[in-house]
């Protein structure tokens, strides 16, 4: 099964049929950019080739359209260049054509099925050219984002995070900046813990031990010929940097100038190649997932060691619902002395093997290094870089796209004088919502550091009927799921309403009981107050009675002083005296 075609909407040929190229092509010279790298390629099909049934398809993209028809199935007698049977092949010897996007044959103007071509007719496959891009510049005061190159950039939730680099004075930087898209503002971020000065390092998205999204900063230079040893993570939630420790046996060797990418779905990071502390070229790779590093295994051949190449990640699902994951590595310096290559290698995670893509169609970009790449759908875009000349290296302000299913290159023909970010700008950074990608800083055509910001925005987007149908199907399934969840929610709401009604009745009964209890408590309180008053009166009466009893027991009180004499009337005095006389 072809690694290139596995993920495209395709049909397989039988084992008795052989592959053919999409195009009878010829590579022309690419001006001075492709000196010594141009070859003429052609392929002749046998006149006795059998005819395969025609598949028709129509893709609409604004005013762009393409009609895809059947392909030849060449016989063993086909005259081909040696090794051409491996064209477009990454694993097996099978080849896939474009998938018929309709279940019914193509209709003519009268609404009737078009006749099947005769065996003598010629049928060819077609490929739609990529969309045109509009190049714009974002101007700023150069106070926050200054002239620099060799920095690392990654986009997360509408913000571009920029770290490190080298300024115009060749000083290594530890600056941490953000660029907010829409507001178009640069912001300097300060933190107590900082990874330190870094250049030519990798910065990707991953998850930390708390399952929070974060930045992973690995490798790079912290000074001339001084490699950084530590790996750091930046937690978006905590807004802090922290040194990340991991198992020594799983750590990749220190390196810089390596290519890197990550999966936007699982946040799996991959690094490959680069230079070690002895300035030796590396041809090994590692991936970082679930907080651990592991080496990328491969069977058979692999790319030679290289530095400053580009790498992108591609996830696709075949019509058999098989998930495939690929890495695409392009270009790079293969000697660390300015010897670039235009090789395109593909790594298949499912089969754990590397394959070099051969005999691609269209205008292949010239060999380069220190360029950037980004993937949009099934297209890999590369921009800029350095190319070796007769006397010196020169920058390449261009934009190419590689159509993966058709194995075809396109030169996007953007005015080179408008692209100020030529190389050493880190990576191409995709803004997923707008499908635009950005270039920050780097070096210009004069090899001077720059602070320019470029934005490539597509003027139109490729519209595929298959993609639209898949989107409609996914949307329909989503609607069905929402409807099912809504019904379940409605049932749950009905049950909740019943429970609430029951609770309401219980609350009403409880309210009645509570009111009765309140009245009973009030009456009891009043009775208690009455009893308290009666008890107080009884206590008072008892106290008085006790006092009287005590007084009665003691008797009348005797006074020590003589009692005052009461005045006696004169008649009483005379009577008393008469009584005394008689007694005598």
XYZ file of C-alpha atoms in Angstrom:
584
model
C 0.000 0.000 0.000
C 1.379 3.376 -0.985
C 2.177 5.690 1.883
C 1.592 8.695 -0.338
C -1.754 7.503 -1.625
C -3.030 5.684 1.436
C -4.665 8.759 2.821
C -6.063 10.191 -0.430
C -9.519 9.420 -1.725
C -8.400 6.711 -4.165
C -9.089 3.329 -5.710
C -6.532 0.551 -5.995
C -5.364 -1.167 -9.177
C -5.147 -4.942 -9.225
C -1.831 -6.612 -8.594
C -1.502 -7.522 -12.283
C -1.638 -3.902 -13.282
C 1.268 -1.532 -12.942
C 1.462 2.031 -11.930
C 1.791 4.968 -14.269
C 2.766 8.550 -13.599
C 0.202 11.268 -13.269
C 2.070 13.388 -15.738
C 4.462 12.962 -18.628
C 6.704 15.579 -17.272
C 9.858 17.435 -17.896
C 11.706 19.414 -15.301
C 12.869 22.720 -16.664
C 15.648 24.820 -15.274
C 14.657 26.934 -12.341
C 16.707 29.979 -13.347
C 19.855 30.309 -11.276
C 18.160 28.657 -8.303
C 18.292 25.178 -9.776
C 21.721 25.070 -11.456
C 23.218 21.607 -11.668
C 19.968 20.104 -10.270
C 17.907 19.918 -13.455
C 17.125 16.709 -15.334
C 14.750 15.949 -18.134
C 12.265 13.243 -17.251
C 9.816 11.569 -19.584
C 7.910 8.358 -19.756
C 6.426 6.513 -22.743
C 3.372 4.322 -22.389
C 3.057 1.187 -24.485
C 0.597 1.323 -27.372
C -0.724 -2.013 -26.185
C -1.646 -0.657 -22.761
C -5.068 -1.763 -21.629
C -7.651 0.813 -20.828
C -9.031 1.206 -17.347
C -12.634 2.329 -16.821
C -13.100 6.033 -16.452
C -13.755 7.698 -13.141
C -15.007 11.253 -13.290
C -14.933 13.907 -10.658
C -15.509 17.557 -10.445
C -14.029 19.788 -7.762
C -15.211 23.349 -7.463
C -13.202 26.191 -5.978
C -14.713 29.526 -6.825
C -13.894 29.860 -10.533
C -11.460 26.929 -10.461
C -12.607 23.509 -11.588
C -11.007 20.210 -12.425
C -12.235 17.114 -14.180
C -10.610 13.919 -13.029
C -10.817 10.959 -15.374
C -9.511 7.452 -15.494
C -5.904 6.361 -15.846
C -3.962 3.999 -18.021
C -2.896 0.673 -16.650
C 0.439 0.104 -18.313
C 1.661 -3.369 -19.118
C 4.994 -4.945 -18.325
C 6.198 -3.841 -21.754
C 5.965 -0.176 -20.802
C 9.220 1.621 -21.462
C 10.161 3.350 -18.240
C 13.229 4.764 -16.658
C 14.977 2.401 -14.302
C 13.509 2.724 -10.857
C 10.332 4.434 -12.065
C 8.221 1.589 -10.747
C 8.932 3.031 -7.343
C 7.402 6.368 -8.299
C 4.930 7.528 -5.677
C 5.500 4.304 -3.750
C 6.392 4.322 -0.081
C 5.683 0.758 1.008
C 4.155 -1.667 -1.460
C 3.919 -2.034 -5.204
C 0.342 -0.914 -5.465
C -0.703 2.411 -6.897
C -3.893 4.338 -6.417
C -5.711 6.676 -8.760
C -8.048 9.475 -7.867
C -11.231 8.217 -6.333
C -14.441 8.547 -8.302
C -16.284 11.212 -6.358
C -19.662 10.157 -7.721
C -21.386 6.812 -7.513
C -22.897 7.327 -10.978
C -21.122 7.956 -14.288
C -20.664 11.483 -15.547
C -23.680 12.932 -17.378
C -23.521 14.886 -20.588
C -25.416 18.071 -21.381
C -28.582 16.075 -22.155
C -28.472 14.412 -18.784
C -27.473 11.022 -20.191
C -24.445 9.004 -19.107
C -21.352 9.813 -21.092
C -20.161 6.968 -23.324
C -17.206 4.903 -22.196
C -14.058 5.859 -24.114
C -12.880 3.457 -26.716
C -9.600 1.609 -26.172
C -7.937 3.931 -28.687
C -8.903 7.141 -26.884
C -6.497 8.917 -24.541
C -7.386 9.666 -20.944
C -5.281 11.618 -18.484
C -5.488 12.546 -14.833
C -5.453 16.168 -13.772
C -4.424 17.998 -10.639
C -5.787 21.300 -9.431
C -3.244 24.012 -8.868
C -2.949 25.296 -5.300
C -4.762 28.469 -4.232
C -3.183 31.859 -4.728
C -1.862 33.682 -1.689
C -1.999 37.324 -0.795
C 1.161 38.606 0.870
C 0.818 41.362 3.446
C 3.160 42.911 6.003
C 2.440 43.756 9.631
C 4.267 46.935 10.620
C 5.320 47.743 14.190
C 7.708 50.030 16.058
C 10.483 47.392 16.497
C 10.604 48.075 20.248
C 9.246 44.746 21.505
C 9.932 42.421 18.599
C 13.390 43.505 17.486
C 15.615 42.297 14.673
C 16.490 38.672 15.308
C 17.001 35.276 13.710
C 17.246 31.669 14.857
C 14.302 32.053 17.255
C 11.526 29.530 17.954
C 7.824 30.160 17.303
C 4.573 28.271 17.869
C 0.901 29.296 17.681
C -1.633 28.534 20.409
C -5.191 29.886 20.676
C -4.723 32.940 18.472
C -1.341 33.839 19.972
C 2.121 33.276 18.532
C 4.729 32.526 21.212
C 8.297 33.554 20.320
C 11.401 32.618 22.297
C 15.103 33.400 22.062
C 17.089 34.020 18.904
C 20.137 36.082 17.977
C 20.006 39.858 17.513
C 21.830 42.092 15.043
C 24.824 42.273 17.424
C 25.118 38.465 17.380
C 23.994 38.354 21.014
C 21.998 35.340 22.135
C 18.603 36.268 23.581
C 16.330 34.947 26.317
C 13.339 37.095 25.319
C 9.870 35.580 25.564
C 7.252 37.379 23.467
C 3.709 36.881 22.258
C 1.994 38.204 19.158
C -1.806 38.403 19.401
C -3.456 37.958 16.038
C -6.335 40.329 15.302
C -5.105 42.920 17.767
C -1.694 42.686 16.059
C 0.207 43.477 19.246
C 3.541 42.222 20.557
C 3.827 41.668 24.319
C 6.948 40.942 26.334
C 6.459 38.271 29.014
C 8.593 38.219 32.144
C 8.963 35.343 34.588
C 11.185 34.486 37.537
C 12.248 31.159 36.034
C 13.585 31.428 32.499
C 15.128 28.811 30.163
C 17.958 31.222 29.433
C 19.489 32.219 26.141
C 18.486 29.974 23.250
C 18.838 29.904 19.471
C 18.054 27.206 16.903
C 16.040 25.267 19.477
C 12.666 23.589 18.994
C 9.460 24.785 20.628
C 6.275 22.751 20.276
C 2.967 22.100 22.019
C 2.563 19.214 24.450
C 0.882 18.251 27.744
C 2.483 18.320 31.180
C 1.932 15.906 34.070
C -1.214 17.823 35.063
C -2.570 17.321 31.541
C -2.396 21.050 30.908
C -1.315 22.295 27.480
C 2.150 23.784 27.560
C 5.186 24.689 25.475
C 8.112 22.284 25.210
C 11.477 23.988 24.601
C 14.276 21.585 23.686
C 17.869 21.823 22.501
C 19.483 24.757 20.761
C 22.499 26.926 21.426
C 22.873 29.152 24.490
C 26.071 30.684 23.093
C 28.540 30.167 20.245
C 29.185 26.401 20.077
C 27.584 25.973 23.527
C 24.670 23.535 23.461
C 21.757 23.867 25.863
C 21.338 20.832 28.105
C 18.048 21.471 29.872
C 14.502 21.033 28.641
C 11.854 23.513 29.808
C 8.076 23.656 29.829
C 5.843 26.704 29.868
C 2.428 26.165 31.480
C -0.250 28.328 29.855
C -2.523 27.989 32.889
C 0.125 28.934 35.450
C 1.965 31.367 33.144
C 5.316 30.021 34.364
C 8.392 28.251 33.008
C 9.696 25.161 34.783
C 12.628 22.861 34.203
C 11.455 19.461 33.050
C 13.228 16.361 34.297
C 12.931 13.004 32.592
C 14.536 9.621 32.488
C 18.168 9.799 31.420
C 17.926 6.659 29.284
C 15.143 8.167 27.171
C 16.586 11.635 26.653
C 17.694 12.484 23.111
C 21.217 13.778 22.751
C 21.761 17.512 22.937
C 21.468 19.059 19.499
C 20.639 22.202 17.608
C 19.448 23.033 14.115
C 17.199 19.965 14.178
C 13.887 19.826 12.374
C 10.794 19.524 14.524
C 7.027 19.330 14.348
C 4.086 18.213 16.455
C 0.627 16.720 16.059
C -2.045 19.373 16.570
C -4.468 16.669 17.709
C -2.420 14.729 20.285
C 0.381 17.285 20.898
C 2.996 14.634 20.143
C 6.374 16.274 19.484
C 8.916 14.907 16.993
C 12.512 16.060 16.461
C 14.957 14.779 13.850
C 18.514 15.400 12.708
C 20.597 18.418 13.673
C 24.122 18.798 15.040
C 25.512 17.434 18.315
C 28.121 18.963 20.630
C 30.912 17.741 18.316
C 29.255 19.389 15.292
C 28.473 15.944 13.896
C 25.399 15.547 11.714
C 22.658 13.401 13.221
C 20.220 11.135 11.403
C 18.215 10.066 14.443
C 14.888 11.227 15.752
C 12.825 11.145 18.939
C 9.214 11.726 19.862
C 7.816 13.178 23.089
C 4.433 11.959 24.315
C 2.905 11.403 27.761
C 5.861 13.113 29.395
C 8.501 10.749 28.002
C 10.972 10.709 25.131
C 11.356 7.650 22.913
C 13.512 7.017 19.870
C 11.891 6.824 16.434
C 12.562 3.339 15.145
C 12.989 2.579 11.471
C 13.561 -0.391 9.220
C 15.918 -0.261 6.274
C 17.238 2.971 4.810
C 16.834 6.403 6.326
C 17.849 9.940 5.372
C 21.487 10.841 5.831
C 22.407 13.233 8.600
C 21.429 16.831 7.922
C 20.856 20.133 9.653
C 18.364 22.969 9.172
C 15.859 20.876 7.230
C 12.077 21.229 7.511
C 9.548 18.703 8.778
C 5.741 18.534 8.848
C 3.247 16.102 10.367
C 0.337 14.591 8.432
C -2.534 12.491 9.798
C -4.902 10.840 7.334
C -7.666 8.240 7.467
C -8.182 5.902 4.521
C -11.532 4.842 3.142
C -10.984 1.583 5.068
C -10.949 3.745 8.230
C -7.254 3.090 8.856
C -5.289 5.861 10.538
C -1.944 6.734 8.980
C 0.640 9.127 10.358
C 3.468 10.521 8.238
C 6.453 12.811 8.631
C 7.686 14.750 5.605
C 11.302 15.965 5.752
C 12.569 18.264 3.010
C 15.950 19.796 2.240
C 18.697 20.545 4.719
C 22.473 20.845 4.734
C 24.016 17.375 4.390
C 27.636 18.324 5.172
C 27.362 21.280 7.571
C 29.470 23.129 5.005
C 26.703 24.562 2.866
C 25.776 21.545 0.739
C 21.980 21.604 0.517
C 19.718 18.895 -0.854
C 16.282 18.848 -2.451
C 15.441 15.364 -1.189
C 11.964 14.728 0.177
C 11.717 11.859 2.652
C 8.591 10.360 4.191
C 8.416 8.436 7.448
C 5.482 6.083 8.001
C 4.730 5.616 11.703
C 2.532 2.597 10.960
C 5.256 0.721 9.071
C 8.230 2.360 10.807
C 10.130 2.999 7.587
C 11.634 5.863 5.601
C 11.153 6.309 1.852
C 12.551 8.955 -0.445
C 9.970 10.415 -2.810
C 11.178 10.062 -6.387
C 10.106 11.320 -9.800
C 7.788 14.020 -8.563
C 5.982 16.116 -11.143
C 5.973 19.837 -11.647
C 8.674 22.342 -10.799
C 10.746 20.987 -7.940
C 12.254 23.624 -5.635
C 16.000 23.984 -5.675
C 18.092 22.476 -2.850
C 18.028 24.600 0.292
C 18.449 24.761 4.045
C 17.299 27.087 6.845
C 13.861 27.299 5.236
C 10.451 26.713 6.798
C 7.506 24.437 6.059
C 3.870 24.098 7.056
C 1.110 21.711 6.046
C -2.442 22.700 5.121
C -4.795 19.824 4.349
C -2.761 17.644 1.943
C -0.409 20.384 0.754
C 3.050 21.074 2.171
C 4.176 24.672 1.759
C 7.840 25.674 1.961
C 9.304 29.156 1.807
C 12.733 30.716 1.606
C 16.024 29.261 2.705
C 19.625 29.362 1.590
C 21.015 27.879 -1.611
C 24.679 27.359 -2.474
C 26.061 29.273 -5.440
C 29.323 29.227 -7.323
C 31.028 31.717 -5.044
C 28.725 32.159 -2.042
C 25.398 31.201 -0.584
C 22.363 33.239 -1.523
C 18.881 33.581 -0.088
C 15.747 32.333 -1.838
C 12.634 34.496 -1.338
C 10.102 32.099 -2.870
C 7.072 29.954 -2.044
C 6.498 26.364 -3.192
C 3.770 23.850 -2.475
C 3.886 20.069 -2.703
C 0.578 18.345 -3.491
C 0.970 15.080 -1.604
C -1.684 12.849 -3.262
C -0.534 13.748 -6.788
C 3.202 13.897 -5.990
C 3.418 17.252 -7.742
C 5.283 20.503 -6.973
C 4.012 24.000 -7.750
C 5.871 27.311 -7.787
C 3.485 29.917 -6.405
C 5.174 32.786 -8.263
C 5.055 35.401 -5.516
C 7.035 38.556 -6.223
C 10.350 37.902 -4.521
C 10.959 41.560 -3.699
C 7.942 41.490 -1.395
C 9.212 38.655 0.817
C 11.544 40.232 3.370
C 11.852 37.134 5.560
C 14.139 34.902 3.508
C 15.613 32.391 5.957
C 16.418 31.677 9.617
C 12.918 32.800 10.653
C 12.221 29.684 12.691
C 9.257 27.950 11.076
C 6.213 28.770 9.003
C 3.422 29.242 11.522
C -0.143 28.410 10.565
C -3.090 30.326 11.970
C -5.651 27.532 11.863
C -8.767 29.705 11.854
C -7.825 31.842 8.842
C -5.627 29.241 7.073
C -2.945 31.915 6.805
C 0.684 31.414 7.797
C 3.194 33.884 9.198
C 6.913 34.595 9.048
C 8.515 36.465 11.964
C 11.952 38.014 11.639
C 14.874 36.017 10.267
C 17.296 37.333 7.674
C 16.549 39.252 4.501
C 18.026 39.013 1.008
C 21.094 40.960 2.183
C 21.709 38.420 4.976
C 20.867 41.042 7.611
C 18.594 40.308 10.598
C 15.108 41.728 10.222
C 12.045 42.321 12.389
C 9.559 42.191 9.525
C 6.378 40.160 9.867
C 4.840 38.633 6.736
C 1.417 37.062 6.382
C 0.397 34.717 3.560
C -3.394 34.542 3.279
C -5.136 32.308 0.711
C -7.269 34.187 -1.795
C -9.382 31.074 -2.261
C -9.621 27.649 -0.696
C -9.697 24.310 -2.482
C -13.203 22.866 -2.273
C -13.475 19.115 -2.631
C -16.816 17.413 -3.147
C -15.572 14.431 -1.171
C -14.469 16.720 1.630
C -17.793 18.509 1.549
C -19.660 15.214 1.626
C -17.547 13.995 4.509
C -18.163 17.255 6.340
C -21.906 16.976 5.680
C -21.846 13.373 6.853
C -19.959 14.311 9.996
C -22.332 17.195 10.570
C -25.343 14.897 10.079
C -23.900 12.428 12.562
C -23.291 15.297 14.940
C -26.900 16.452 14.516
C -28.131 12.912 15.212
C -25.956 12.743 18.309
C -27.249 16.119 19.453
C -30.821 14.986 18.791
C -30.243 11.809 20.754
C -28.671 13.741 23.585
C -31.578 16.209 23.443
C -34.077 13.369 23.763
C -32.148 11.942 26.674
C -31.984 15.399 28.188
C -35.741 15.837 27.679
C -36.380 12.527 29.418
C -34.088 13.558 32.225
C -35.870 16.907 32.459
C -39.247 15.122 32.619
C -37.975 12.907 35.413
C -36.589 15.944 37.163
C -39.932 17.706 36.823
C -41.682 14.737 38.420
C -39.168 14.690 41.229
C -39.524 18.452 41.667
C -43.340 18.114 41.747
C -43.058 15.404 44.393
C -40.665 17.587 46.349
C -43.110 20.496 46.003
C -45.913 18.432 47.527
C -43.619 17.248 50.272
C -42.522 20.817 50.883
C -46.170 21.948 51.082
C -46.955 19.220 53.633
C -43.824 20.087 55.506
C -44.863 23.735 55.493
C -48.244 22.865 57.027
C -46.578 20.700 59.640
C -44.042 23.405 60.288
C -46.775 26.013 60.819
C -48.649 23.677 63.210
C -45.438 22.968 65.040
C -44.732 26.703 65.216
C -48.137 27.336 66.784
C -47.654 24.487 69.233
C -44.275 25.850 70.191
C -45.790 29.323 70.694
C -48.551 27.935 72.940
C -46.009 25.899 74.852
C -43.904 29.010 75.255
C -46.867 30.962 76.636
C -47.726 28.120 79.055
C -44.135 28.041 80.206
C -44.230 31.798 80.845
C -47.476 31.432 82.887
C -45.972 28.611 84.887
C -42.888 30.739 85.506
C -45.033 33.602 86.838
C -47.026 31.283 89.146
C -43.812 29.710 90.389
C -42.413 33.184 91.110
C -45.554 34.137 93.094
C -45.417 30.882 95.025
C -41.781 31.469 95.830
C -42.574 34.984 97.059
C -45.470 33.765 99.261
C -43.383 30.930 100.620
C -40.639 33.366 101.543
C -43.100 35.581 103.479
C -44.549 32.588 105.345
C -41.115 31.349 106.312
C -40.228 34.758 107.705
C -43.386 34.872 109.846
C -42.670 31.451 111.276
C -39.169 32.489 112.233
C -40.487 35.619 113.947
C -43.059 33.595 115.912
C -40.416 31.184 117.164
C -38.178 33.965 118.455
C -40.977 35.827 120.463
C -41.129 39.586 121.306
C -37.869 41.300 121.366
C -36.474 42.616 124.878
C -34.831 46.010 124.851
C -31.865 46.785 127.157
C -32.781 50.422 127.473
C -35.655 51.579 129.754
C -38.819 52.181 128.022
C -39.840 55.767 127.849
C -42.495 56.773 130.348
C -45.775 57.677 129.107
C -47.238 60.934 130.351
C -49.845 60.404 133.171
C -52.813 62.541 133.615
C -53.311 64.438 136.938
C -56.384 62.469 137.870
C -54.458 59.270 137.446
C -51.669 60.544 139.678
C -54.079 61.387 142.492
C -55.800 58.038 142.186
C -52.467 56.255 142.440
C -51.483 58.160 145.486
C -54.854 57.380 147.187
C -54.349 53.707 146.483
C -50.890 53.727 148.010
C -52.207 55.456 151.185
C -54.931 52.955 151.670
C -52.527 50.183 151.359
C -50.365 51.450 154.050
